[in-house]
Amino acid sequence: MTRGRAIRTFFAIGLAAHVITVLAAIALLARMSPAIGQILDANERSVHEAERMLAALTRPVASPEDRATYFDALGAAEQNVTEGEEPEVLARLRAAGDDALDGDVDARVAVVRDLLRLSEINRTAMRGADARALRLGLAGRWALALLGVIGIFASAWALRRAQHQVLDPVEELVAVLDARARGDRHRRYSQTGSSALASALARIDELLDALDAPRPGEAGAGARALSAAVAHLLDATGRPILLAASDGRVVAASVAALDRLAADGAQLRAALRAGALEPWAEAVELVGDGELRVVTLRAEPL
């Protein structure tokens, strides 16, 4: 995977997680709106018609206008049946309506009782619809919280992959180039990875080796050949040994010492420059009138 494609992929993963969360929130609101609308539209209308019929019974004997209001409201309620118990109640209201409007006390009591029952049926349904809307909202909040957590973990995973495949190789390359600029000719690229970027940057070692390789007729080629020979001899010991100048510059180092330089390079070079090698060195031997030091490193610093 190329660097650009890797970055685009990780960005797309994080974006997709947030888009899914937003779409889930929209779907939740789209489901809650009809549930709340049902509370106001269906059952509230039946309660309103029951109140109109009850108002038509306020006089001992209903007027023609009251009679018209009663049966108009009754017809509207019959057209707006939403609950299973309503048809039976509405049938009783129609059967006893004329007698109640004409002033029959028993019929009027029965009609008032049925009107109150009709209102109670619809109010119970409204409370049930409200409870369902609340449960839907609660479930939606938990679903959004879960999607948010998934989004956070997906973004963290994408960021970690980007760090491993893109940022770490580049940071290691910068460290190698900085060490080279400070005169450290032994620092090599040690970052490992399966991405195309890491594989390409790993070839920096070949370029550095090619730069350091002696060329026939080139000034200083003998000195570099001698340094290579010393490094070969240090490797043969199998121990972390390096040859350092008095100014702390590493002249030659075994492979094991190079690994230590890659891991603890900054602190170890600072100790070489300061001459404070006790925590790092198992043994220090001066050679060449004290201009060079053969340093045998400990397995772990004290």
Short mmCIF file of C-alpha atoms in Angstrom, two decimals:
data_model
loop_
_atom_site.label_atom_id
_atom_site.label_comp_id
_atom_site.label_asym_id
_atom_site.label_seq_id
_atom_site.Cartn_x
_atom_site.Cartn_y
_atom_site.Cartn_z
CA MET A 1 0.00 0.00 0.00
CA THR A 2 1.45 3.37 -0.99
CA ARG A 3 1.75 6.20 1.49
CA GLY A 4 -1.02 8.24 -0.16
CA ARG A 5 -3.36 5.27 -0.37
CA ALA A 6 -2.66 4.35 3.26
CA ILE A 7 -3.52 7.84 4.46
CA ARG A 8 -6.68 7.91 2.35
CA THR A 9 -7.72 4.49 3.67
CA PHE A 10 -7.26 5.45 7.33
CA PHE A 11 -9.08 8.74 6.79
CA ALA A 12 -11.94 6.91 5.05
CA ILE A 13 -12.30 4.47 7.98
CA GLY A 14 -12.63 7.27 10.52
CA LEU A 15 -15.00 9.24 8.25
CA ALA A 16 -17.19 6.17 7.66
CA ALA A 17 -17.56 5.59 11.41
CA HIS A 18 -18.80 9.14 11.94
CA VAL A 19 -21.10 9.03 8.90
CA ILE A 20 -22.72 5.84 10.23
CA THR A 21 -23.30 7.53 13.59
CA VAL A 22 -24.93 10.55 11.92
CA LEU A 23 -27.16 8.36 9.73
CA ALA A 24 -28.22 6.34 12.77
CA ALA A 25 -29.20 9.55 14.58
CA ILE A 26 -31.24 10.67 11.55
CA ALA A 27 -32.98 7.28 11.35
CA LEU A 28 -33.81 7.44 15.07
CA LEU A 29 -35.40 10.88 14.74
CA ALA A 30 -37.28 9.74 11.63
CA ARG A 31 -38.80 6.87 13.64
CA MET A 32 -39.60 8.98 16.69
CA SER A 33 -41.45 11.71 14.77
CA PRO A 34 -44.31 9.44 13.57
CA ALA A 35 -44.59 7.90 17.05
CA ILE A 36 -45.02 11.31 18.64
CA GLY A 37 -47.33 12.44 15.83
CA GLN A 38 -49.57 9.45 16.47
CA ILE A 39 -50.08 10.64 20.05
CA LEU A 40 -51.34 14.03 18.87
CA ASP A 41 -53.25 13.09 15.72
CA ALA A 42 -55.14 9.84 16.27
CA ASN A 43 -56.14 9.51 19.91
CA GLU A 44 -56.38 13.21 20.65
CA ARG A 45 -59.08 13.55 17.97
CA SER A 46 -61.24 10.87 19.58
CA VAL A 47 -60.95 12.61 22.97
CA HIS A 48 -61.99 15.87 21.31
CA GLU A 49 -65.08 14.28 19.74
CA ALA A 50 -66.04 12.75 23.11
CA GLU A 51 -65.87 16.20 24.67
CA ARG A 52 -68.12 17.60 21.89
CA MET A 53 -70.73 14.87 22.55
CA LEU A 54 -70.57 15.52 26.28
CA ALA A 55 -71.10 19.26 25.67
CA ALA A 56 -74.23 18.47 23.63
CA LEU A 57 -75.80 16.92 26.77
CA THR A 58 -75.57 20.01 28.95
CA ARG A 59 -79.28 20.90 28.54
CA PRO A 60 -82.04 18.70 30.02
CA VAL A 61 -83.50 18.37 26.54
CA ALA A 62 -81.11 18.88 23.68
CA SER A 63 -81.80 21.50 21.04
CA PRO A 64 -81.63 20.61 17.33
CA GLU A 65 -78.15 22.17 17.25
CA ASP A 66 -77.04 20.00 20.20
CA ARG A 67 -78.47 16.91 18.50
CA ALA A 68 -76.63 17.74 15.28
CA THR A 69 -73.40 18.33 17.24
CA TYR A 70 -73.76 15.02 19.10
CA PHE A 71 -74.24 12.85 16.02
CA ASP A 72 -71.67 14.78 13.98
CA ALA A 73 -69.08 14.17 16.72
CA LEU A 74 -70.20 10.54 17.02
CA GLY A 75 -69.72 10.00 13.28
CA ALA A 76 -66.26 11.58 13.38
CA ALA A 77 -65.30 9.31 16.30
CA GLU A 78 -66.57 6.25 14.37
CA GLN A 79 -64.34 7.27 11.44
CA ASN A 80 -61.33 7.62 13.75
CA VAL A 81 -61.36 4.23 15.52
CA THR A 82 -57.81 3.41 16.61
CA GLU A 83 -58.33 1.09 19.59
CA GLY A 84 -60.00 -2.31 19.78
CA GLU A 85 -62.39 -1.32 22.59
CA GLU A 86 -63.81 1.74 20.81
CA PRO A 87 -66.36 0.13 18.39
CA GLU A 88 -68.38 -1.42 21.22
CA VAL A 89 -68.50 1.86 23.16
CA LEU A 90 -69.41 3.85 20.05
CA ALA A 91 -72.21 1.41 19.24
CA ARG A 92 -73.72 1.98 22.69
CA LEU A 93 -73.42 5.74 22.28
CA ARG A 94 -75.32 5.62 18.98
CA ALA A 95 -78.01 3.30 20.37
CA ALA A 96 -78.67 5.45 23.46
CA GLY A 97 -78.03 8.82 21.84
CA ASP A 98 -81.60 9.76 20.93
CA ASP A 99 -83.01 8.86 24.37
CA ALA A 100 -80.23 10.74 26.17
CA LEU A 101 -80.78 13.86 24.03
CA ASP A 102 -84.54 13.66 24.67
CA GLY A 103 -83.91 13.84 28.43
CA ASP A 104 -84.06 10.18 29.50
CA VAL A 105 -82.08 10.18 32.75
CA ASP A 106 -80.98 6.54 32.62
CA ALA A 107 -79.91 6.86 29.00
CA ARG A 108 -78.08 10.12 29.77
CA VAL A 109 -76.17 8.48 32.67
CA ALA A 110 -75.19 5.54 30.44
CA VAL A 111 -74.08 7.90 27.63
CA VAL A 112 -71.99 10.04 30.00
CA ARG A 113 -70.38 6.88 31.41
CA ASP A 114 -69.55 5.64 27.90
CA LEU A 115 -68.16 9.04 26.87
CA LEU A 116 -65.85 9.00 29.89
CA ARG A 117 -64.88 5.44 28.98
CA LEU A 118 -64.12 6.53 25.39
CA SER A 119 -61.88 9.31 26.66
CA GLU A 120 -60.11 6.94 29.06
CA ILE A 121 -59.47 4.39 26.28
CA ASN A 122 -57.78 7.03 24.13
CA ARG A 123 -55.82 8.58 26.99
CA THR A 124 -54.51 5.13 27.90
CA ALA A 125 -53.47 4.65 24.28
CA MET A 126 -51.76 8.05 24.33
CA ARG A 127 -49.82 7.12 27.44
CA GLY A 128 -48.84 3.82 25.81
CA ALA A 129 -47.65 5.61 22.67
CA ASP A 130 -45.69 8.05 24.82
CA ALA A 131 -44.04 5.13 26.68
CA ARG A 132 -43.12 3.52 23.35
CA ALA A 133 -41.59 6.77 22.16
CA LEU A 134 -39.57 7.01 25.38
CA ARG A 135 -38.35 3.42 25.00
CA LEU A 136 -37.42 4.13 21.39
CA GLY A 137 -35.51 7.22 22.46
CA LEU A 138 -33.68 5.31 25.19
CA ALA A 139 -32.76 2.51 22.79
CA GLY A 140 -31.63 5.10 20.26
CA ARG A 141 -29.40 6.83 22.78
CA TRP A 142 -27.71 3.55 23.69
CA ALA A 143 -27.34 2.67 20.00
CA LEU A 144 -25.74 6.03 19.28
CA ALA A 145 -23.45 5.64 22.30
CA LEU A 146 -22.39 2.21 21.01
CA LEU A 147 -21.79 3.58 17.53
CA GLY A 148 -19.81 6.43 19.04
CA VAL A 149 -17.59 4.00 20.95
CA ILE A 150 -17.12 1.92 17.80
CA GLY A 151 -16.22 5.10 15.93
CA ILE A 152 -13.65 6.04 18.56
CA PHE A 153 -12.02 2.60 18.44
CA ALA A 154 -12.07 2.61 14.62
CA SER A 155 -10.45 6.05 14.54
CA ALA A 156 -7.84 4.97 17.11
CA TRP A 157 -7.08 1.84 15.08
CA ALA A 158 -6.75 3.88 11.88
CA LEU A 159 -4.47 6.39 13.64
CA ARG A 160 -2.30 3.59 15.02
CA ARG A 161 -1.98 2.00 11.57
CA ALA A 162 -1.09 5.37 10.08
CA GLN A 163 1.50 5.88 12.82
CA HIS A 164 3.03 2.45 12.17
CA GLN A 165 2.98 2.50 8.38
CA VAL A 166 3.58 6.20 7.62
CA LEU A 167 4.83 8.30 10.53
CA ASP A 168 7.26 5.87 12.22
CA PRO A 169 9.23 5.14 9.01
CA VAL A 170 9.54 8.85 8.25
CA GLU A 171 10.64 9.66 11.82
CA GLU A 172 13.27 6.91 11.67
CA LEU A 173 14.54 8.28 8.36
CA VAL A 174 14.82 11.78 9.85
CA ALA A 175 16.75 10.36 12.82
CA VAL A 176 19.18 8.57 10.48
CA LEU A 177 19.75 11.72 8.43
CA ASP A 178 20.22 13.84 11.57
CA ALA A 179 22.78 11.37 12.90
CA ARG A 180 24.57 11.47 9.54
CA ALA A 181 24.66 15.26 9.67
CA ARG A 182 26.26 15.07 13.14
CA GLY A 183 29.02 12.87 11.75
CA ASP A 184 27.71 9.49 12.87
CA ARG A 185 28.56 7.22 9.92
CA HIS A 186 27.31 4.06 11.65
CA ARG A 187 23.65 4.88 12.26
CA ARG A 188 21.41 2.81 9.98
CA TYR A 189 17.71 2.62 9.26
CA SER A 190 16.25 0.07 11.70
CA GLN A 191 12.49 0.54 11.23
CA THR A 192 10.69 -2.61 10.08
CA GLY A 193 7.31 -2.83 8.40
CA SER A 194 5.36 -4.37 5.56
CA SER A 195 4.22 -1.16 3.89
CA ALA A 196 5.69 -0.02 0.60
CA LEU A 197 6.95 3.15 2.29
CA ALA A 198 8.86 1.20 4.97
CA SER A 199 10.33 -1.12 2.33
CA ALA A 200 11.45 1.81 0.21
CA LEU A 201 12.99 3.70 3.13
CA ALA A 202 14.78 0.55 4.29
CA ARG A 203 16.94 0.87 1.15
CA ILE A 204 18.52 3.92 2.77
CA ASP A 205 21.00 1.47 4.34
CA GLU A 206 22.19 0.45 0.88
CA LEU A 207 22.65 4.09 -0.09
CA LEU A 208 24.62 4.85 3.07
CA ASP A 209 26.79 1.78 2.58
CA ALA A 210 27.43 2.84 -1.00
CA LEU A 211 28.47 6.31 0.14
CA ASP A 212 30.85 4.86 2.73
CA ALA A 213 32.34 2.23 0.43
CA PRO A 214 35.95 3.00 -0.59
CA ARG A 215 36.52 3.91 -4.23
CA PRO A 216 39.81 3.30 -6.05
CA GLY A 217 41.93 6.44 -6.25
CA GLU A 218 39.69 8.39 -3.88
CA ALA A 219 41.38 10.34 -1.10
CA GLY A 220 40.80 8.73 2.26
CA ALA A 221 39.85 5.37 0.74
CA GLY A 222 42.55 3.67 2.79
CA ALA A 223 41.20 5.14 6.02
CA ARG A 224 37.68 3.90 5.24
CA ALA A 225 39.03 0.48 4.33
CA LEU A 226 40.89 0.40 7.67
CA SER A 227 37.68 1.42 9.48
CA ALA A 228 35.79 -1.37 7.73
CA ALA A 229 38.49 -3.84 8.75
CA VAL A 230 38.30 -2.70 12.37
CA ALA A 231 34.49 -3.07 12.31
CA HIS A 232 34.94 -6.59 10.93
CA LEU A 233 37.29 -7.49 13.76
CA LEU A 234 34.87 -6.05 16.33
CA ASP A 235 32.03 -8.11 14.81
CA ALA A 236 34.13 -11.24 15.19
CA THR A 237 34.02 -10.85 18.98
CA GLY A 238 30.23 -11.18 18.99
CA ARG A 239 30.05 -8.55 21.73
CA PRO A 240 28.78 -4.93 21.76
CA ILE A 241 32.15 -3.18 21.29
CA LEU A 242 32.75 0.20 19.69
CA LEU A 243 35.79 2.36 18.94
CA ALA A 244 35.14 6.00 19.86
CA ALA A 245 37.22 9.16 19.43
CA SER A 246 37.93 11.48 22.36
CA ASP A 247 35.21 13.87 21.13
CA GLY A 248 32.60 11.09 21.40
CA ARG A 249 32.46 10.32 17.68
CA VAL A 250 32.01 6.61 16.91
CA VAL A 251 34.81 5.46 14.60
CA ALA A 252 33.83 1.79 14.30
CA ALA A 253 31.34 -0.53 15.97
CA SER A 254 30.30 -4.15 15.98
CA VAL A 255 26.81 -5.16 14.83
CA ALA A 256 25.75 -5.69 18.45
CA ALA A 257 26.99 -2.21 19.33
CA LEU A 258 25.12 -0.75 16.34
CA ASP A 259 21.92 -2.29 17.71
CA ARG A 260 22.58 -0.57 21.04
CA LEU A 261 23.24 2.72 19.24
CA ALA A 262 19.96 2.36 17.38
CA ALA A 263 18.08 1.77 20.64
CA ASP A 264 19.87 4.16 23.02
CA GLY A 265 21.86 6.30 20.60
CA ALA A 266 21.19 9.76 22.04
CA GLN A 267 21.99 8.84 25.67
CA LEU A 268 24.99 6.69 24.74
CA ARG A 269 26.55 9.35 22.50
CA ALA A 270 26.04 11.95 25.21
CA ALA A 271 27.88 9.63 27.64
CA LEU A 272 30.73 9.19 25.10
CA ARG A 273 31.11 12.95 24.69
CA ALA A 274 31.04 13.54 28.45
CA GLY A 275 33.29 10.59 29.23
CA ALA A 276 30.72 9.34 31.76
CA LEU A 277 30.63 5.72 30.60
CA GLU A 278 30.30 3.91 33.93
CA PRO A 279 26.55 3.17 33.57
CA TRP A 280 27.03 1.99 29.97
CA ALA A 281 30.44 0.38 29.69
CA GLU A 282 31.67 -2.87 31.07
CA ALA A 283 35.23 -1.95 30.15
CA VAL A 284 37.00 1.07 28.59
CA GLU A 285 40.53 0.86 27.14
CA LEU A 286 42.48 3.83 25.80
CA VAL A 287 44.52 3.35 22.60
CA GLY A 288 46.53 5.65 20.33
CA ASP A 289 47.82 7.98 23.03
CA GLY A 290 44.37 8.30 24.47
CA GLU A 291 42.83 9.60 21.24
CA LEU A 292 40.68 6.48 20.87
CA ARG A 293 38.71 4.39 23.34
CA VAL A 294 37.67 0.76 22.97
CA VAL A 295 34.38 0.56 24.83
CA THR A 296 32.77 -2.77 25.71
CA LEU A 297 29.10 -2.05 26.42
CA ARG A 298 27.04 -3.70 29.12
CA ALA A 299 24.03 -5.82 28.20
CA GLU A 300 21.86 -3.25 30.01
CA PRO A 301 22.83 0.19 31.38
CA LEU A 302 23.05 0.51 35.15
#
